[in-house]
């Protein structure tokens, strides 16, 4: 069931984004559109290729976005999972609205700054996949919880020391409402955060029980950090997580919880999460099985395209890459070399280099980018090798597929959404 959230109306926080003026802050947008509102520019339905857009310009596919939103809605419903997609993969309130409209329970955050932005745009259910020990952030959060009884917030805890810091900050802030927490089980030695053993988790839960400011409501973790992950190792860790939930429930640790939260789910192993969460026996109260995969919304042409669970379970659906970065050939200094006018400031490169997909000539004809390979990125240039016989001229546009949605969204503050024929129908505002 979708969470309650502010509708995308002209007077809502999301709706007001359409009133923002287009100017020099936003890369790639038509210089001739300066002074128009974003809504006015969207209503013009300009062509990406003939409407005055400048290169480089990052574009989201309207069709792929809608497809991916629907695919994960169907998957979550079919497996009886609640869904709180990780917002750090987009940090775009307009996309949050669409995810909520497609059945999301809420939105996952990574740090308190994200939580503040989510609240500014009316998100009522937030899962913070991190421990929060910053006193100033906890003071603000206490005020938010006290002011809005319908605001649901859940955060990780993974150490008694962290619990002590949270308790002290919340008491200092005069918090009247307990903050809901889940014990994070780490994915193993050398993994990221999380209590490493079940005994460590018990110590954390004991520390929570000794406070009046925190309420234990479940267990959680991130299976993507399992060392040398494969289906067997990931499922073994997930069964440790569900067994911890069963053990804590048997000990009466969730007696004060309205529902018991069991949460996991990156974008690589949500099939394993679905399988193991389906094995969870009945507990003493209702259970919220919460999946947090976030990269699905835009998917990619690199890392996630190769590891999506839909590759293992094709009967369940598929995800489509939604990003394309258009850059222009600005130099052909040698026969086998070319340079585009996009670089590290424009393209995700932390996992895989961009992939040339299509070439668009000045006359508007398009052809596959056969014979082109990206070999490196400078601050504002893409290095291309050009095979003998490949046709490429200065002035051509090259469409690049990108890897890793997180670091694509964080380089662009206003991203055009275009239909397959290049008609731009919307603009996605990001905050990072």
Coordinates of C-alpha atoms in Angstrom, one line a residue:
X1 CA 0.0 0.0 0.0
X2 CA 1.3 3.5 -0.8
X3 CA 2.3 5.8 2.0
X4 CA 0.4 9.0 2.6
X5 CA 2.2 11.8 1.0
X6 CA 1.7 15.3 -0.3
X7 CA 0.1 15.2 -3.7
X8 CA 2.0 16.7 -6.6
X9 CA -0.2 19.8 -7.0
X10 CA 0.8 23.3 -8.0
X11 CA 0.8 24.4 -4.3
X12 CA 2.7 21.3 -3.0
X13 CA 6.5 21.4 -2.4
X14 CA 7.0 19.2 -5.4
X15 CA 4.6 21.2 -7.5
X16 CA 6.4 24.4 -6.7
X17 CA 9.5 23.1 -8.3
X18 CA 7.8 23.9 -11.7
X19 CA 8.0 27.6 -10.7
X20 CA 11.8 27.6 -10.5
X21 CA 13.4 29.8 -13.2
X22 CA 15.7 28.3 -15.7
X23 CA 19.1 30.0 -15.7
X24 CA 22.9 29.4 -15.8
X25 CA 22.7 27.0 -12.8
X26 CA 21.4 24.1 -14.9
X27 CA 23.7 22.4 -17.4
X28 CA 22.6 21.7 -20.9
X29 CA 19.4 23.6 -21.0
X30 CA 18.6 26.0 -23.8
X31 CA 20.2 29.4 -23.3
X32 CA 17.2 31.0 -25.0
X33 CA 14.9 29.6 -22.3
X34 CA 16.5 31.6 -19.5
X35 CA 13.9 33.3 -17.4
X36 CA 11.1 30.8 -18.2
X37 CA 9.9 28.6 -15.4
X38 CA 10.6 24.9 -15.5
X39 CA 6.9 24.3 -16.0
X40 CA 6.7 26.7 -18.9
X41 CA 9.7 25.1 -20.5
X42 CA 8.2 21.6 -20.1
X43 CA 5.0 22.7 -21.6
X44 CA 6.8 23.7 -24.8
X45 CA 7.8 20.1 -25.4
X46 CA 11.0 21.0 -27.1
X47 CA 13.1 18.6 -29.1
X48 CA 16.3 17.6 -27.4
X49 CA 18.1 17.8 -30.7
X50 CA 16.6 20.9 -32.3
X51 CA 15.2 22.8 -29.3
X52 CA 18.4 24.7 -28.3
X53 CA 19.8 22.2 -25.7
X54 CA 23.6 22.4 -25.4
X55 CA 26.0 19.6 -24.9
X56 CA 26.8 17.9 -22.7
X57 CA 23.3 17.1 -21.5
X58 CA 22.1 14.2 -19.4
X59 CA 18.6 12.8 -20.3
X60 CA 16.2 10.4 -18.7
X61 CA 14.0 8.2 -20.9
X62 CA 10.4 8.8 -20.1
X63 CA 9.5 5.2 -21.3
X64 CA 12.2 3.5 -19.2
X65 CA 11.4 5.4 -16.1
X66 CA 7.7 4.4 -16.2
X67 CA 8.6 0.8 -17.1
X68 CA 11.0 0.5 -14.2
X69 CA 8.6 2.0 -11.7
X70 CA 5.9 -0.4 -12.7
X71 CA 8.2 -3.4 -12.8
X72 CA 9.3 -3.0 -9.1
X73 CA 5.7 -2.3 -8.1
X74 CA 4.6 -5.6 -9.6
X75 CA 7.6 -7.5 -8.1
X76 CA 7.1 -6.1 -4.6
X77 CA 3.4 -6.8 -4.6
X78 CA 3.8 -10.3 -6.0
X79 CA 6.3 -11.2 -3.2
X80 CA 4.3 -9.4 -0.4
X81 CA 7.1 -7.0 0.3
X82 CA 6.8 -3.4 1.4
X83 CA 9.1 -1.2 -0.5
X84 CA 11.2 1.8 0.6
X85 CA 13.5 2.6 -2.3
X86 CA 16.8 4.1 -1.4
X87 CA 16.5 7.8 -2.3
X88 CA 20.3 8.4 -2.5
X89 CA 20.1 6.9 -6.0
X90 CA 18.2 9.9 -7.2
X91 CA 17.6 12.5 -4.4
X92 CA 14.8 13.7 -6.6
X93 CA 11.5 14.6 -5.0
X94 CA 9.5 14.2 -8.2
X95 CA 10.8 10.6 -8.5
X96 CA 9.9 10.0 -4.9
X97 CA 6.3 11.1 -5.7
X98 CA 6.2 8.7 -8.6
X99 CA 7.6 5.8 -6.5
X100 CA 5.0 6.5 -3.8
X101 CA 2.3 6.5 -6.4
X102 CA 3.6 3.2 -7.6
X103 CA 3.1 1.6 -4.1
X104 CA 6.2 2.4 -2.2
X105 CA 5.8 2.3 1.6
X106 CA 8.2 5.2 2.0
X107 CA 11.7 6.3 1.0
X108 CA 15.1 5.2 2.4
X109 CA 17.7 7.8 3.4
X110 CA 21.5 7.5 4.0
X111 CA 22.3 10.6 6.2
X112 CA 20.3 13.2 8.2
X113 CA 20.7 15.8 5.4
X114 CA 18.6 13.5 3.2
X115 CA 16.0 13.2 5.8
X116 CA 15.7 16.9 6.1
X117 CA 15.2 17.2 2.3
X118 CA 12.6 14.4 2.3
X119 CA 10.7 16.1 5.0
X120 CA 10.8 19.4 3.1
X121 CA 8.9 17.6 0.4
X122 CA 6.4 15.9 2.6
X123 CA 7.7 12.4 2.9
X124 CA 5.9 10.8 5.8
X125 CA 7.7 7.5 6.1
X126 CA 11.5 7.4 6.1
X127 CA 13.9 4.6 6.8
X128 CA 17.4 5.8 7.6
X129 CA 19.8 3.0 6.7
X130 CA 22.5 4.3 9.0
X131 CA 23.0 5.0 12.7
X132 CA 22.5 8.6 13.5
X133 CA 24.7 9.9 16.4
X134 CA 24.9 13.6 15.5
X135 CA 23.3 15.6 18.4
X136 CA 22.2 18.5 16.2
X137 CA 20.5 16.2 13.8
X138 CA 18.8 14.2 16.6
X139 CA 17.6 17.4 18.1
X140 CA 16.0 18.4 14.8
X141 CA 14.5 14.9 14.4
X142 CA 13.0 15.0 17.9
X143 CA 11.2 18.2 17.0
X144 CA 9.9 16.7 13.7
X145 CA 8.6 13.6 15.4
X146 CA 7.0 15.6 18.2
X147 CA 5.4 18.0 15.8
X148 CA 3.9 15.4 13.5
X149 CA 2.3 12.3 15.0
X150 CA 1.9 10.8 11.5
X151 CA 5.6 11.0 10.7
X152 CA 7.1 7.5 10.7
X153 CA 10.9 7.3 11.1
X154 CA 13.1 4.2 11.6
X155 CA 16.9 4.2 11.9
X156 CA 19.7 1.7 12.4
X157 CA 21.6 1.1 15.6
X158 CA 24.7 -1.1 15.6
X159 CA 26.6 -0.4 18.9
X160 CA 25.8 0.3 22.6
X161 CA 28.0 3.4 22.3
X162 CA 25.8 4.7 19.4
X163 CA 22.7 4.0 21.5
X164 CA 24.1 6.0 24.4
X165 CA 24.9 8.9 22.2
X166 CA 21.4 8.8 20.7
X167 CA 19.8 8.6 24.1
X168 CA 21.8 11.5 25.5
X169 CA 21.0 13.7 22.5
X170 CA 17.3 12.9 22.5
X171 CA 17.0 13.5 26.3
X172 CA 18.9 16.8 25.9
X173 CA 16.4 17.8 23.1
X174 CA 13.5 17.0 25.4
X175 CA 12.1 14.4 23.0
X176 CA 8.6 13.4 23.9
X177 CA 8.2 10.6 21.4
X178 CA 10.5 7.6 21.2
X179 CA 12.6 7.1 18.1
X180 CA 12.1 3.7 16.4
X181 CA 15.3 1.8 15.7
X182 CA 16.3 -1.6 14.2
X183 CA 19.4 -3.5 15.1
X184 CA 21.7 -3.7 12.1
X185 CA 23.3 -7.1 11.6
X186 CA 26.6 -6.7 9.7
X187 CA 27.2 -8.7 6.6
X188 CA 30.3 -10.4 7.9
X189 CA 34.0 -9.7 8.7
X190 CA 35.4 -6.8 6.6
X191 CA 31.9 -5.7 5.6
X192 CA 30.5 -2.2 6.1
X193 CA 28.5 -1.2 9.2
X194 CA 26.5 -3.4 11.5
X195 CA 27.0 -5.5 14.7
X196 CA 29.1 -8.5 13.6
X197 CA 27.6 -11.3 15.7
X198 CA 24.3 -12.2 17.2
X199 CA 25.8 -11.6 20.7
X200 CA 26.8 -8.1 19.6
X201 CA 23.2 -7.6 18.3
X202 CA 21.9 -8.7 21.7
X203 CA 24.1 -6.2 23.4
X204 CA 22.8 -3.4 21.2
X205 CA 19.2 -4.5 21.9
X206 CA 19.8 -4.5 25.6
X207 CA 21.2 -1.0 25.4
X208 CA 18.0 0.2 23.5
X209 CA 15.8 -1.5 26.2
X210 CA 17.6 0.5 28.9
X211 CA 16.5 3.8 27.4
X212 CA 13.2 5.7 27.3
X213 CA 14.0 7.6 24.1
X214 CA 14.4 4.6 21.7
X215 CA 12.0 1.9 20.8
X216 CA 13.2 -1.4 19.2
X217 CA 11.0 -2.3 16.3
X218 CA 13.0 -4.8 14.3
X219 CA 16.2 -5.9 12.6
X220 CA 17.8 -4.9 9.3
X221 CA 21.0 -5.0 7.2
X222 CA 22.4 -4.8 3.7
X223 CA 23.1 -8.1 2.0
X224 CA 25.1 -6.4 -0.8
X225 CA 28.1 -6.2 1.7
X226 CA 28.3 -10.0 2.2
X227 CA 32.0 -10.8 1.4
X228 CA 32.4 -12.5 -2.0
X229 CA 28.6 -12.6 -2.5
X230 CA 26.8 -15.3 -4.3
X231 CA 23.3 -16.8 -4.0
X232 CA 24.3 -19.2 -1.3
X233 CA 26.3 -16.8 0.9
X234 CA 23.7 -14.0 0.6
X235 CA 20.8 -16.3 1.5
X236 CA 22.8 -17.7 4.5
X237 CA 23.3 -14.2 5.8
X238 CA 19.6 -13.3 5.2
X239 CA 18.6 -16.4 7.2
X240 CA 20.8 -15.2 10.1
X241 CA 18.9 -11.9 9.9
X242 CA 15.5 -13.5 10.0
X243 CA 16.6 -15.9 12.7
X244 CA 17.7 -12.9 14.8
X245 CA 14.2 -11.4 14.3
X246 CA 12.6 -14.7 15.5
X247 CA 14.9 -14.9 18.5
X248 CA 14.3 -11.3 19.6
X249 CA 10.6 -11.7 19.2
X250 CA 10.7 -14.9 21.3
X251 CA 12.5 -12.8 24.0
X252 CA 9.7 -10.2 23.9
X253 CA 12.0 -7.4 22.6
X254 CA 9.3 -6.1 20.2
X255 CA 6.5 -6.0 22.8
X256 CA 6.1 -2.2 22.4
X257 CA 6.3 -2.2 18.6
X258 CA 3.2 -1.6 16.5
X259 CA 4.7 -3.9 13.8
X260 CA 8.0 -5.8 13.6
X261 CA 10.3 -4.6 10.8
X262 CA 12.6 -6.9 9.0
X263 CA 14.5 -5.1 6.3
X264 CA 17.2 -5.6 3.7
X265 CA 17.6 -5.2 -0.1
X266 CA 20.1 -3.6 -2.4
X267 CA 19.7 -3.7 -6.1
X268 CA 21.7 -6.9 -6.7
X269 CA 20.0 -9.5 -4.5
X270 CA 16.4 -8.5 -4.0
X271 CA 15.4 -12.0 -5.3
X272 CA 17.3 -13.6 -2.4
X273 CA 15.6 -11.2 0.0
X274 CA 12.2 -12.1 -1.4
X275 CA 13.0 -15.9 -1.1
X276 CA 14.2 -15.7 2.5
X277 CA 11.7 -13.3 3.8
X278 CA 9.0 -15.6 2.5
X279 CA 10.3 -18.2 4.9
X280 CA 9.9 -16.0 7.9
X281 CA 7.4 -17.7 10.4
X282 CA 4.6 -15.9 12.0
X283 CA 5.8 -13.6 14.8
X284 CA 3.9 -12.1 17.8
X285 CA 2.8 -9.1 15.8
X286 CA 2.3 -8.0 12.2
X287 CA 5.6 -8.0 10.2
X288 CA 6.7 -5.3 7.8
X289 CA 9.0 -7.0 5.3
X290 CA 10.8 -4.0 3.9
X291 CA 12.8 -4.0 0.7
X292 CA 15.1 -1.0 0.0
X293 CA 16.4 -1.4 -3.6
X294 CA 16.8 2.0 -5.2
X295 CA 19.0 1.8 -8.3
X296 CA 16.1 0.3 -10.2
X297 CA 14.4 3.6 -10.9
X298 CA 16.9 4.6 -13.6
X299 CA 18.9 1.4 -13.8
X300 CA 22.1 1.7 -15.9
X301 CA 24.2 0.5 -18.8
X302 CA 27.0 -0.9 -16.7
X303 CA 27.2 -2.3 -13.2
X304 CA 23.6 -2.8 -12.3
X305 CA 22.6 -4.0 -15.8
X306 CA 24.8 -7.0 -15.3
X307 CA 23.8 -7.9 -11.7
X308 CA 20.1 -7.2 -11.6
X309 CA 18.2 -10.2 -10.2
X310 CA 15.8 -10.0 -13.2
X311 CA 18.7 -11.5 -15.1
X312 CA 18.4 -14.6 -12.9
X313 CA 14.6 -14.6 -12.9
X314 CA 13.5 -13.3 -16.3
X315 CA 10.0 -14.5 -15.9
X316 CA 9.5 -11.8 -13.1
X317 CA 10.3 -8.8 -15.3
X318 CA 13.1 -6.7 -16.5
X319 CA 14.6 -3.2 -16.0
X320 CA 15.6 -0.8 -18.7
X321 CA 18.5 1.6 -18.6
X322 CA 17.0 5.1 -18.4
X323 CA 20.1 7.4 -18.6
X324 CA 21.8 8.7 -21.7
X325 CA 24.5 11.4 -21.7
X326 CA 24.7 13.3 -25.0
X327 CA 28.1 14.8 -25.7
X328 CA 29.6 16.4 -28.8
X329 CA 32.8 15.6 -30.7
X330 CA 35.0 18.7 -30.3
X331 CA 38.3 17.3 -31.5
X332 CA 39.7 14.7 -33.9
X333 CA 43.4 15.4 -33.5
X334 CA 44.6 12.0 -34.8
X335 CA 43.0 9.3 -37.0
X336 CA 42.3 6.9 -34.1
X337 CA 41.4 9.5 -31.5
X338 CA 38.5 11.8 -30.7
X339 CA 37.4 13.9 -27.8
X340 CA 33.9 14.7 -26.5
X341 CA 33.0 17.7 -24.4
X342 CA 31.8 15.7 -21.4
X343 CA 34.0 14.6 -18.5
X344 CA 34.2 13.6 -14.8
X345 CA 31.9 16.5 -13.9
X346 CA 29.2 15.1 -16.2
X347 CA 29.5 11.3 -16.4
X348 CA 29.5 8.6 -13.7
X349 CA 32.8 6.9 -13.8
X350 CA 33.4 5.4 -10.3
X351 CA 32.4 1.9 -11.4
X352 CA 32.6 1.7 -15.2
X353 CA 33.4 4.2 -17.9
X354 CA 30.6 5.4 -20.2
X355 CA 29.7 3.3 -23.2
X356 CA 29.2 4.9 -26.7
X357 CA 25.8 3.7 -28.0
X358 CA 24.7 6.0 -30.8
X359 CA 26.1 8.7 -33.1
X360 CA 23.8 11.5 -34.3
X361 CA 25.1 13.6 -37.3
X362 CA 24.3 17.2 -38.0
X363 CA 21.5 16.2 -40.5
X364 CA 19.7 14.2 -37.7
X365 CA 20.5 10.7 -38.9
X366 CA 21.5 8.2 -36.2
X367 CA 23.7 5.1 -36.4
X368 CA 25.2 2.7 -33.9
X369 CA 28.5 3.9 -32.3
X370 CA 30.4 1.0 -33.7
X371 CA 34.1 1.2 -33.4
X372 CA 34.1 3.8 -30.6
X373 CA 35.5 3.0 -27.1
X374 CA 35.9 5.3 -24.1
X375 CA 39.3 4.9 -22.6
X376 CA 39.3 7.7 -20.0
X377 CA 37.8 10.9 -18.7
X378 CA 39.4 14.2 -17.9
X379 CA 37.6 16.9 -16.0
X380 CA 35.7 18.0 -19.1
X381 CA 36.7 15.6 -21.9
X382 CA 35.9 12.1 -22.8
X383 CA 38.8 10.2 -24.5
X384 CA 37.6 8.1 -27.4
X385 CA 39.5 5.6 -29.5
X386 CA 38.1 5.3 -33.0
X387 CA 38.7 2.2 -35.0
X388 CA 39.8 2.3 -38.6
X389 CA 36.7 2.7 -40.8
X390 CA 34.5 4.2 -38.1
X391 CA 32.8 7.4 -39.2
X392 CA 32.9 10.2 -36.7
X393 CA 33.2 14.0 -37.3
X394 CA 33.7 17.1 -35.3
X395 CA 30.2 18.3 -34.4
X396 CA 28.6 14.8 -34.2
X397 CA 26.6 14.1 -31.0
X398 CA 27.5 10.8 -29.3
X399 CA 24.9 9.2 -26.9
X400 CA 26.7 7.5 -24.0
X401 CA 25.3 4.8 -21.7
X402 CA 26.3 5.3 -18.0
X403 CA 27.0 3.1 -15.0
X404 CA 26.0 3.6 -11.4
X405 CA 22.9 5.8 -11.0
X406 CA 24.0 7.3 -7.7
X407 CA 26.9 9.2 -9.2
X408 CA 24.9 10.1 -12.3
X409 CA 22.2 12.0 -10.4
X410 CA 24.6 13.8 -8.2
X411 CA 26.2 15.6 -11.1
X412 CA 23.1 17.2 -12.6
X413 CA 20.6 19.5 -10.8
X414 CA 17.9 19.6 -13.5
X415 CA 17.6 16.6 -15.9
X416 CA 15.3 16.6 -19.0
X417 CA 13.0 13.6 -19.4
X418 CA 12.6 12.8 -23.1
X419 CA 10.4 10.5 -25.1
X420 CA 11.9 8.1 -27.6
X421 CA 11.7 10.7 -30.4
X422 CA 13.6 13.3 -28.3
X423 CA 10.5 15.3 -27.2
X424 CA 11.3 16.7 -23.7
X425 CA 8.2 16.3 -21.5
X426 CA 9.5 17.1 -18.0
X427 CA 12.5 18.1 -15.9
X428 CA 13.7 16.3 -12.8
X429 CA 15.1 18.5 -10.0
X430 CA 17.8 16.8 -7.8
X431 CA 19.1 17.8 -4.4
X432 CA 22.4 16.5 -3.0

